[in-house]
Coordinates of C-alpha atoms in Angstrom, one line a residue:
M1223 CA -29.0 -10.4 45.8
T1224 CA -26.9 -9.6 48.9
S1225 CA -26.2 -6.0 49.5
S1226 CA -22.7 -6.1 48.9
L1227 CA -23.2 -7.7 45.2
A1228 CA -26.2 -5.3 44.7
A1229 CA -23.9 -2.5 45.5
A1230 CA -21.1 -3.4 43.3
Q1231 CA -23.5 -4.1 40.2
E1232 CA -24.9 -0.7 40.5
G1233 CA -21.4 0.8 41.0
Q1234 CA -20.2 0.0 37.3
N1235 CA -23.6 -0.2 35.4
G1236 CA -24.2 -3.9 36.4
Q1237 CA -21.3 -5.4 34.7
V1238 CA -20.5 -8.6 35.3
L1239 CA -17.4 -10.2 33.7
I1240 CA -17.0 -14.2 33.6
T1241 CA -13.9 -15.4 32.3
N1242 CA -12.3 -18.6 30.8
V1243 CA -15.1 -20.6 29.7
S1244 CA -16.3 -22.8 26.9
I1245 CA -19.4 -21.4 25.4
F1246 CA -22.4 -23.7 24.2
D1247 CA -23.9 -20.6 22.4
G1248 CA -27.2 -22.5 21.9
S1249 CA -27.0 -23.0 18.2
S1250 CA -23.3 -24.2 17.1
D1251 CA -22.2 -27.8 16.8
A1252 CA -19.2 -27.1 19.1
L1253 CA -18.3 -25.5 21.9
L1254 CA -16.0 -22.3 21.5
E1255 CA -13.5 -22.3 24.3
G1256 CA -11.4 -19.9 26.5
Q1257 CA -13.9 -17.1 26.3
D1258 CA -14.9 -14.3 28.4
V1259 CA -18.5 -13.1 29.0
L1260 CA -19.2 -9.5 29.6
V1261 CA -22.5 -8.7 31.1
E1262 CA -23.9 -5.4 31.3
G1263 CA -27.1 -4.8 32.8
N1264 CA -29.6 -7.5 31.8
L1265 CA -27.6 -8.2 28.5
I1266 CA -24.6 -10.0 26.9
K1267 CA -22.5 -6.7 25.9
Q1268 CA -19.4 -8.6 24.7
I1269 CA -18.0 -11.9 24.1
G1270 CA -14.7 -12.6 23.5
S1271 CA -10.8 -13.5 25.1
G1272 CA -9.3 -11.4 27.2
L1273 CA -11.8 -8.8 28.0
A1274 CA -11.6 -6.1 30.3
A1275 CA -14.4 -4.5 32.5
G1276 CA -14.6 -1.7 35.0
D1277 CA -12.8 -1.3 38.5
N1278 CA -15.9 -2.0 40.4
A1279 CA -17.4 -5.0 37.9
I1280 CA -18.1 -8.2 39.5
V1281 CA -15.1 -10.9 37.7
I1282 CA -16.1 -14.9 37.9
D1283 CA -13.3 -17.1 36.9
G1284 CA -14.9 -19.6 35.2
T1285 CA -11.7 -22.0 35.2
G1286 CA -12.8 -24.1 32.0
R1287 CA -16.3 -24.4 33.2
T1288 CA -19.0 -24.9 30.0
M1289 CA -21.5 -22.0 29.7
T1290 CA -24.7 -22.8 28.4
P1291 CA -28.2 -20.5 27.7
G1292 CA -30.6 -20.6 30.3
F1293 CA -32.9 -23.7 29.5
I1294 CA -36.2 -22.9 28.1
D1295 CA -39.1 -25.1 28.8
M1296 CA -41.4 -25.1 25.7
H1297 CA -44.8 -26.6 27.6
Q1298 CA -45.5 -26.0 30.9
H1299 CA -48.6 -25.8 33.3
L1300 CA -47.8 -23.6 36.0
M1301 CA -51.3 -23.2 37.6
L1302 CA -51.7 -26.7 37.6
G1303 CA -49.7 -27.4 40.8
G1304 CA -52.2 -28.7 42.9
P1305 CA -52.6 -32.3 44.5
A1306 CA -54.7 -33.2 41.6
G1307 CA -53.1 -31.3 38.6
L1308 CA -55.7 -30.2 36.3
F1309 CA -58.4 -31.1 38.3
S1310 CA -57.3 -29.5 41.5
T1311 CA -59.1 -26.1 41.0
G1312 CA -62.2 -27.7 40.5
E1313 CA -61.9 -30.1 43.4
E1314 CA -59.5 -29.5 46.2
I1315 CA -58.4 -25.9 45.8
D1316 CA -58.7 -22.3 44.7
F1317 CA -57.2 -20.1 42.6
A1318 CA -55.4 -18.1 44.9
T1319 CA -54.3 -21.3 46.5
A1320 CA -52.8 -22.4 43.0
G1321 CA -51.2 -19.3 42.3
A1322 CA -49.4 -19.6 45.7
I1323 CA -48.2 -22.9 44.8
A1324 CA -46.9 -21.8 41.4
A1325 CA -44.9 -19.1 42.6
Q1326 CA -43.1 -21.5 45.5
N1327 CA -42.4 -23.9 42.5
M1328 CA -41.4 -22.1 39.6
Y1329 CA -38.5 -20.3 41.7
A1330 CA -37.5 -23.3 43.5
H1331 CA -38.0 -26.1 41.0
L1332 CA -37.4 -24.3 37.5
L1333 CA -35.4 -21.0 38.0
M1334 CA -33.1 -22.4 40.7
K1335 CA -32.5 -25.3 38.5
G1336 CA -31.6 -23.4 35.5
I1337 CA -35.1 -23.0 33.7
T1338 CA -35.2 -19.4 32.9
T1339 CA -37.9 -19.3 30.8
V1340 CA -41.3 -21.4 30.0
R1341 CA -43.8 -21.1 27.7
D1342 CA -47.1 -21.7 29.4
I1343 CA -49.3 -23.0 27.2
G1344 CA -52.4 -24.4 29.4
G1345 CA -53.5 -22.5 32.4
N1346 CA -54.5 -18.8 33.9
S1347 CA -50.9 -18.1 34.2
L1348 CA -51.4 -14.7 32.8
G1349 CA -51.2 -12.7 36.4
L1350 CA -48.0 -14.8 37.0
A1351 CA -46.5 -13.5 33.4
K1352 CA -47.1 -9.9 34.4
G1353 CA -45.8 -10.5 37.9
V1354 CA -42.5 -11.9 36.6
R1355 CA -42.1 -9.1 34.0
M1356 CA -43.3 -6.6 36.6
G1357 CA -40.5 -7.5 39.2
W1358 CA -43.2 -8.1 41.8
M1359 CA -42.1 -12.3 42.3
T1360 CA -39.4 -14.2 41.5
G1361 CA -39.0 -16.9 39.1
P1362 CA -38.5 -17.5 35.0
R1363 CA -39.6 -15.7 32.1
I1364 CA -43.3 -16.5 31.5
Y1365 CA -44.8 -16.8 27.5
S1366 CA -48.4 -17.4 28.4
A1367 CA -51.3 -18.8 26.3
G1368 CA -53.8 -18.3 29.0
P1369 CA -56.9 -20.6 29.0
P1370 CA -56.4 -22.8 26.1
I1371 CA -59.1 -22.5 23.8
G1372 CA -61.2 -26.2 23.4
P1373 CA -64.4 -27.6 22.8
L1374 CA -66.9 -28.7 25.2
G1375 CA -66.6 -32.1 25.5
G1376 CA -62.8 -32.0 24.3
H1377 CA -59.7 -32.0 26.2
G1378 CA -59.7 -29.3 28.4
D1379 CA -63.3 -29.9 29.6
V1380 CA -62.9 -31.3 33.0
G1381 CA -66.3 -31.0 34.8
G1382 CA -68.2 -34.0 36.0
W1383 CA -70.3 -36.0 34.5
N1384 CA -73.4 -34.0 35.3
Q1385 CA -71.6 -31.1 34.8
H1386 CA -74.3 -29.5 32.1
L1387 CA -75.8 -26.5 34.0
G1388 CA -73.1 -24.3 33.9
P1389 CA -69.0 -23.8 33.7
D1390 CA -67.0 -25.9 36.3
E1391 CA -64.3 -24.3 38.6
S1392 CA -61.2 -24.3 36.2
V1393 CA -63.4 -22.6 33.6
L1394 CA -64.8 -19.9 36.0
M1395 CA -61.1 -19.5 37.2
G1396 CA -59.7 -18.9 33.7
N1397 CA -57.5 -22.1 33.8
L1398 CA -59.8 -23.7 30.7
A1399 CA -62.0 -22.2 27.7
L1400 CA -64.5 -24.1 26.8
T1401 CA -66.4 -23.0 23.3
S1402 CA -68.8 -24.0 21.5
T1403 CA -68.9 -21.7 18.2
V1404 CA -67.1 -19.8 16.1
D1405 CA -68.0 -16.8 17.8
E1406 CA -67.2 -17.6 21.2
V1407 CA -63.6 -18.9 19.7
I1408 CA -62.9 -15.3 18.6
K1409 CA -64.2 -13.6 21.8
Q1410 CA -61.9 -16.2 24.1
A1411 CA -59.0 -15.0 22.1
R1412 CA -59.2 -11.6 22.3
W1413 CA -60.0 -11.9 26.3
N1414 CA -56.5 -13.9 26.3
F1415 CA -54.7 -11.1 24.2
R1416 CA -56.8 -8.6 26.0
K1417 CA -54.9 -10.1 29.5
G1418 CA -51.5 -9.9 27.8
A1419 CA -51.4 -13.5 25.6
A1420 CA -48.1 -14.2 23.8
F1421 CA -49.4 -16.6 21.7
L1422 CA -52.8 -18.8 21.7
K1423 CA -53.5 -22.6 22.2
V1424 CA -56.1 -24.4 20.8
M1425 CA -57.1 -28.3 21.4
P1426 CA -58.4 -30.1 18.3
G1427 CA -57.8 -33.6 19.6
G1428 CA -58.1 -35.9 22.5
G1429 CA -56.0 -36.2 25.2
V1430 CA -54.8 -39.0 27.7
S1431 CA -56.7 -37.9 31.1
T1432 CA -59.3 -35.9 30.2
E1433 CA -63.1 -38.0 30.2
F1434 CA -64.8 -37.0 27.4
D1435 CA -62.4 -36.8 24.4
P1436 CA -61.0 -40.2 22.7
L1437 CA -58.1 -39.6 21.3
E1438 CA -59.5 -40.8 17.7
V1439 CA -62.3 -37.8 17.6
I1440 CA -61.4 -34.2 16.4
S1441 CA -62.7 -31.7 18.8
L1442 CA -62.6 -28.3 16.8
T1443 CA -63.8 -27.7 13.6
L1444 CA -61.5 -25.8 10.6
D1445 CA -63.6 -22.7 10.9
E1446 CA -63.3 -22.5 14.5
M1447 CA -59.5 -23.1 14.1
K1448 CA -59.3 -20.5 11.7
A1449 CA -60.8 -18.1 13.5
A1450 CA -58.1 -18.4 16.3
V1451 CA -55.7 -18.5 14.1
A1452 CA -57.2 -14.8 12.1
I1453 CA -57.4 -13.2 15.7
A1454 CA -53.8 -14.4 16.6
E1455 CA -52.4 -13.3 13.0
D1456 CA -53.9 -9.7 13.5
Q1457 CA -52.1 -9.6 16.9
K1458 CA -49.1 -10.8 14.9
T1459 CA -48.1 -13.9 16.9
Y1460 CA -49.2 -17.7 16.3
V1461 CA -51.2 -20.7 17.4
A1462 CA -50.1 -23.8 18.7
A1463 CA -52.6 -26.6 18.7
H1464 CA -52.9 -29.9 21.3
A1465 CA -53.2 -33.0 18.9
Y1466 CA -51.8 -36.3 18.5
R1467 CA -52.8 -38.0 15.1
D1468 CA -53.2 -37.3 11.9
D1469 CA -56.6 -36.0 11.1
A1470 CA -56.4 -33.5 14.2
V1471 CA -52.7 -32.4 13.2
N1472 CA -53.7 -31.7 9.7
R1473 CA -56.7 -30.1 10.1
A1474 CA -54.8 -27.8 12.7
I1475 CA -52.2 -27.2 9.8
D1476 CA -54.9 -26.3 7.2
A1477 CA -56.2 -24.1 9.6
G1478 CA -52.9 -22.2 9.8
V1479 CA -51.4 -23.4 13.1
K1480 CA -47.7 -23.1 13.5
V1481 CA -46.6 -25.5 16.6
I1482 CA -47.7 -28.6 17.3
E1483 CA -47.9 -30.1 21.0
H1484 CA -47.4 -34.3 21.4
N1485 CA -47.9 -35.6 18.0
F1486 CA -47.5 -39.0 18.7
L1487 CA -49.7 -41.0 17.0
V1488 CA -49.1 -39.5 13.4
S1489 CA -48.0 -41.0 10.1
E1490 CA -44.7 -40.2 7.8
E1491 CA -46.7 -38.6 5.5
T1492 CA -47.9 -35.7 8.2
I1493 CA -44.1 -35.7 9.5
K1494 CA -43.3 -35.0 5.8
R1495 CA -45.9 -32.3 5.6
M1496 CA -45.0 -30.7 9.0
A1497 CA -41.1 -30.2 7.5
E1498 CA -42.0 -29.1 4.3
E1499 CA -44.7 -26.4 5.8
D1500 CA -41.9 -25.3 8.4
I1501 CA -44.5 -26.7 11.2
I1502 CA -42.8 -27.0 14.5
L1503 CA -42.9 -29.9 16.8
S1504 CA -42.9 -29.4 20.6
L1505 CA -41.8 -32.8 22.2
Q1506 CA -42.7 -33.8 25.3
G1507 CA -40.5 -37.2 25.5
Y1508 CA -40.6 -37.7 29.2
M1509 CA -44.3 -38.1 29.6
A1510 CA -44.9 -40.2 26.2
G1511 CA -41.8 -42.0 26.5
V1512 CA -41.5 -43.1 30.1
A1513 CA -44.7 -42.1 32.3
F1514 CA -46.9 -43.5 30.0
A1515 CA -45.0 -46.8 29.7
N1516 CA -46.7 -48.0 32.8
P1517 CA -50.2 -46.3 33.0
E1518 CA -51.4 -49.1 35.3
S1519 CA -49.5 -47.9 37.6
V1520 CA -51.9 -44.8 37.9
P1521 CA -54.6 -45.8 40.3
W1522 CA -57.2 -43.1 39.4
Y1523 CA -56.7 -44.3 35.4
T1524 CA -60.1 -45.9 33.9
P1525 CA -59.6 -48.4 31.5
E1526 CA -59.8 -45.7 28.8
Q1527 CA -57.6 -43.9 30.1
I1528 CA -54.9 -46.6 30.1
R1529 CA -55.8 -47.4 26.7
K1530 CA -55.1 -44.3 25.5
A1531 CA -52.0 -44.0 27.5
K1532 CA -50.6 -47.1 26.2
S1533 CA -51.8 -45.9 22.3
V1534 CA -49.7 -42.7 22.8
H1535 CA -46.6 -44.4 24.2
T1536 CA -46.6 -47.0 21.5
G1537 CA -46.4 -44.1 19.0
T1538 CA -43.5 -42.6 20.5
L1539 CA -40.1 -44.0 19.2
Q1540 CA -41.4 -44.1 15.8
M1541 CA -42.6 -40.4 15.7
V1542 CA -39.5 -39.0 16.7
K1543 CA -37.4 -41.1 14.4
W1544 CA -39.9 -39.6 11.7
A1545 CA -39.1 -36.4 12.9
R1546 CA -35.4 -36.9 13.1
E1547 CA -35.1 -38.3 9.3
H1548 CA -37.0 -35.3 7.6
D1549 CA -35.5 -32.7 9.8
V1550 CA -38.9 -31.3 11.5
F1551 CA -37.6 -28.6 13.7
I1552 CA -38.0 -29.7 17.6
V1553 CA -38.3 -27.8 20.7
S1554 CA -38.8 -29.3 24.1
G1555 CA -41.6 -29.2 26.2
S1556 CA -42.0 -30.9 29.1
D1557 CA -45.5 -31.3 30.3
M1558 CA -44.3 -31.9 33.5
F1559 CA -45.9 -29.9 36.5
A1560 CA -46.9 -31.0 40.1
E1561 CA -45.2 -33.8 41.8
Q1562 CA -42.9 -34.1 38.3
W1563 CA -41.5 -30.2 38.6
P1564 CA -38.6 -31.2 40.7
I1565 CA -37.7 -34.0 37.8
T1566 CA -38.6 -31.7 34.5
K1567 CA -35.1 -31.6 33.2
K1568 CA -35.4 -35.2 32.6
N1569 CA -37.6 -34.1 29.4
I1570 CA -34.1 -32.9 28.1
T1571 CA -32.1 -36.1 29.0
I1572 CA -34.7 -38.5 28.1
E1573 CA -34.0 -37.0 23.9
V1574 CA -30.9 -38.7 24.6
E1575 CA -31.3 -41.6 26.3
L1576 CA -34.3 -42.9 24.7
F1577 CA -34.4 -41.4 21.3
E1578 CA -30.9 -40.9 20.7
F1579 CA -30.5 -37.4 19.9
A1580 CA -26.7 -36.2 20.5
P1581 CA -26.4 -34.3 23.6
I1582 CA -25.9 -31.0 21.6
E1583 CA -29.2 -31.9 20.0
A1584 CA -31.0 -31.9 22.9
L1585 CA -29.4 -28.8 24.4
R1586 CA -30.2 -27.1 21.2
H1587 CA -34.0 -28.0 21.7
A1588 CA -34.2 -26.0 24.9
T1589 CA -32.4 -23.3 24.0
G1590 CA -31.7 -21.9 20.8
N1591 CA -34.6 -23.7 18.9
A1592 CA -36.8 -22.4 21.6
G1593 CA -35.7 -19.0 21.7
I1594 CA -36.8 -18.8 17.8
V1595 CA -40.1 -19.9 18.3
L1596 CA -40.7 -17.4 21.4
E1597 CA -39.6 -14.9 18.7
M1598 CA -42.9 -15.8 16.7
S1599 CA -45.1 -14.1 19.4
G1600 CA -43.7 -11.0 17.2
P1601 CA -43.5 -7.3 18.1
A1602 CA -46.5 -6.7 19.7
R1603 CA -47.3 -9.7 21.9
N1604 CA -43.7 -10.6 22.8
P1605 CA -43.0 -9.6 26.5
Y1606 CA -39.1 -9.4 26.2
R1607 CA -37.9 -7.8 23.1
E1608 CA -34.4 -6.0 24.5
G1609 CA -32.5 -9.1 22.8
P1610 CA -32.9 -13.3 21.7
L1611 CA -33.6 -15.5 24.4
G1612 CA -31.6 -19.1 24.6
V1613 CA -28.3 -18.0 23.3
I1614 CA -25.1 -16.7 24.3
K1615 CA -24.2 -14.0 21.9
E1616 CA -23.6 -10.1 22.2
G1617 CA -27.0 -7.9 22.3
A1618 CA -29.0 -11.4 24.1
Y1619 CA -30.3 -11.6 27.4
A1620 CA -27.7 -12.3 29.9
D1621 CA -29.4 -15.6 31.0
I1622 CA -26.4 -18.0 31.6
L1623 CA -25.8 -21.5 33.2
L1624 CA -22.2 -22.3 34.3
W1625 CA -21.7 -26.4 34.8
D1626 CA -18.7 -28.0 36.6
G1627 CA -18.5 -30.4 33.2
D1628 CA -19.6 -30.6 29.6
P1629 CA -23.3 -31.4 29.2
T1630 CA -22.4 -31.4 25.3
K1631 CA -20.4 -34.6 25.9
D1632 CA -22.7 -36.1 29.3
I1633 CA -26.3 -34.8 29.2
K1634 CA -26.6 -36.3 32.4
I1635 CA -24.7 -33.3 34.2
I1636 CA -27.7 -31.3 33.9
E1637 CA -29.4 -33.3 36.5
D1638 CA -26.9 -32.7 38.8
E1639 CA -27.9 -29.9 40.8
E1640 CA -24.0 -29.3 42.3
K1641 CA -22.7 -29.6 39.0
L1642 CA -24.8 -26.4 38.0
Q1643 CA -22.7 -23.7 39.9
L1644 CA -24.1 -20.6 38.3
I1645 CA -27.6 -19.2 37.3
M1646 CA -27.8 -15.9 35.8
K1647 CA -31.2 -14.7 34.7
D1648 CA -31.6 -11.0 33.2
G1649 CA -28.2 -10.0 34.1
E1650 CA -29.0 -11.2 37.7
L1651 CA -26.6 -13.9 39.8
Y1652 CA -29.3 -15.9 41.5
K1653 CA -26.9 -19.0 42.2
N1654 CA -23.0 -18.8 42.2
T1655 CA -21.1 -21.6 43.7
T1656 CA -17.9 -21.2 42.0
V1657 CA -16.5 -18.9 44.6
S1658 CA -15.9 -19.8 48.3
H1659 CA -19.3 -18.9 50.8
T1660 CA -17.2 -16.1 52.2
D1661 CA -17.3 -14.3 48.7
P1662 CA -19.7 -11.7 48.4
T1663 CA -20.8 -13.1 45.0
Y1664 CA -21.5 -16.4 46.7
R1665 CA -25.3 -17.8 45.7
P1666 CA -26.2 -20.7 47.5
A1667 CA -29.3 -22.6 46.0
P1668 CA -32.1 -22.8 48.5
E1669 CA -33.1 -26.1 50.0
M1670 CA -35.9 -27.8 48.2
R1671 CA -38.1 -28.8 50.6
I1672 CA -40.9 -28.0 48.7
T1673 CA -43.4 -30.9 47.1
P1674 CA -45.7 -30.1 44.8
G1675 CA -48.8 -32.1 44.5
N1676 CA -49.3 -35.3 46.2
A1677 CA -48.3 -38.9 44.5
G1678 CA -50.9 -40.6 46.4
R1679 CA -53.9 -38.4 45.1
G1680 CA -55.5 -36.8 42.8
R1681 CA -54.6 -37.1 38.6
T1682 CA -52.0 -36.3 36.4
T1683 CA -52.8 -35.1 32.7
L1684 CA -51.0 -34.7 29.5

């Protein structure tokens, strides 16, 4: 923040008045036009027409632009940004380097592209979450699960084939947690919460890019998952599960899991159950619908990994169609990191282009719906309790985007960084190109010169 801008905010209780905007509030089916939004401190104080603010308030003329909530990415992996993604901390970089890469890219390629909150669902991002919350570093808000809890030989076991005498580096660094008994699950769950986890993630099914876990297997017992759920419920929060197929998904639901990540190979009966029991679908549309369309192009994929990727891709369209038909509650989670961070918002636009959601539905998945799930972390484990996230409403956190154009009509606008003319997080202006560069409130975006990862080496993971 510039010194003049900081002084202005301090002089009037941090008031910012944005006038004459059309608001997508994160939940409604239409825009509310001709509105003013008054921000005071880090919260939205008032919404209406003809609002007034104090003499020293910052006033920004919206000139009819579209206002949306800041985007929420519900499936991120901040600590998996090295050249080999999930495998980097075991093969190429140490934990300090992984954190440094994360700090750069969560600012440049997430916050400064309008992603003001992430739900980190795999990796030891607990320190990053604390650093952002305490103001020690700049980035999106982070709701972290800490290391995902998975079994030896399951998704998340990235050690070498001969790695049997001790944990691999990723486990030692806390990016992953491998368990083999109910007691080990309980201990790991309690450890995650001790370090500040907002929720837990378990790994009951196989994954695409790890070696030891066919998609067809179930990797955690019912009792192991029940143990994780019991600890989470005592903490007044919830458990999410990585799963693709009917057996793994239904066992997770039987255990009390509330959110399913991926889910691309389930039957319609399982989708119906999810709808009836209010189980949430976290949708990674770009990875399954686009990245896995041509897995042969990934040079390090084995024939088995190619088979698994193709299998996931073929189930994607049908699963999403059923989820829409049966009104499953959906949130948008990219699962895009490392070299994919610069294009993370494609996970939102693909919902319109491939799955035929209306633009306003896709936006809702990444705003209002996502905010509802974040609140499931409860009074004890929610790191941001002053107001709701993902919405433009009085009393909500002032996480605000301003667009030159209407993304509720043309979703591709969100991929055009010049169309994103204002980014506010927690009441602070990070970008403002609605004004002349001589204006004290002018805030240009940084040049995006950071290259996360190296497409010519390493491995990607889902």
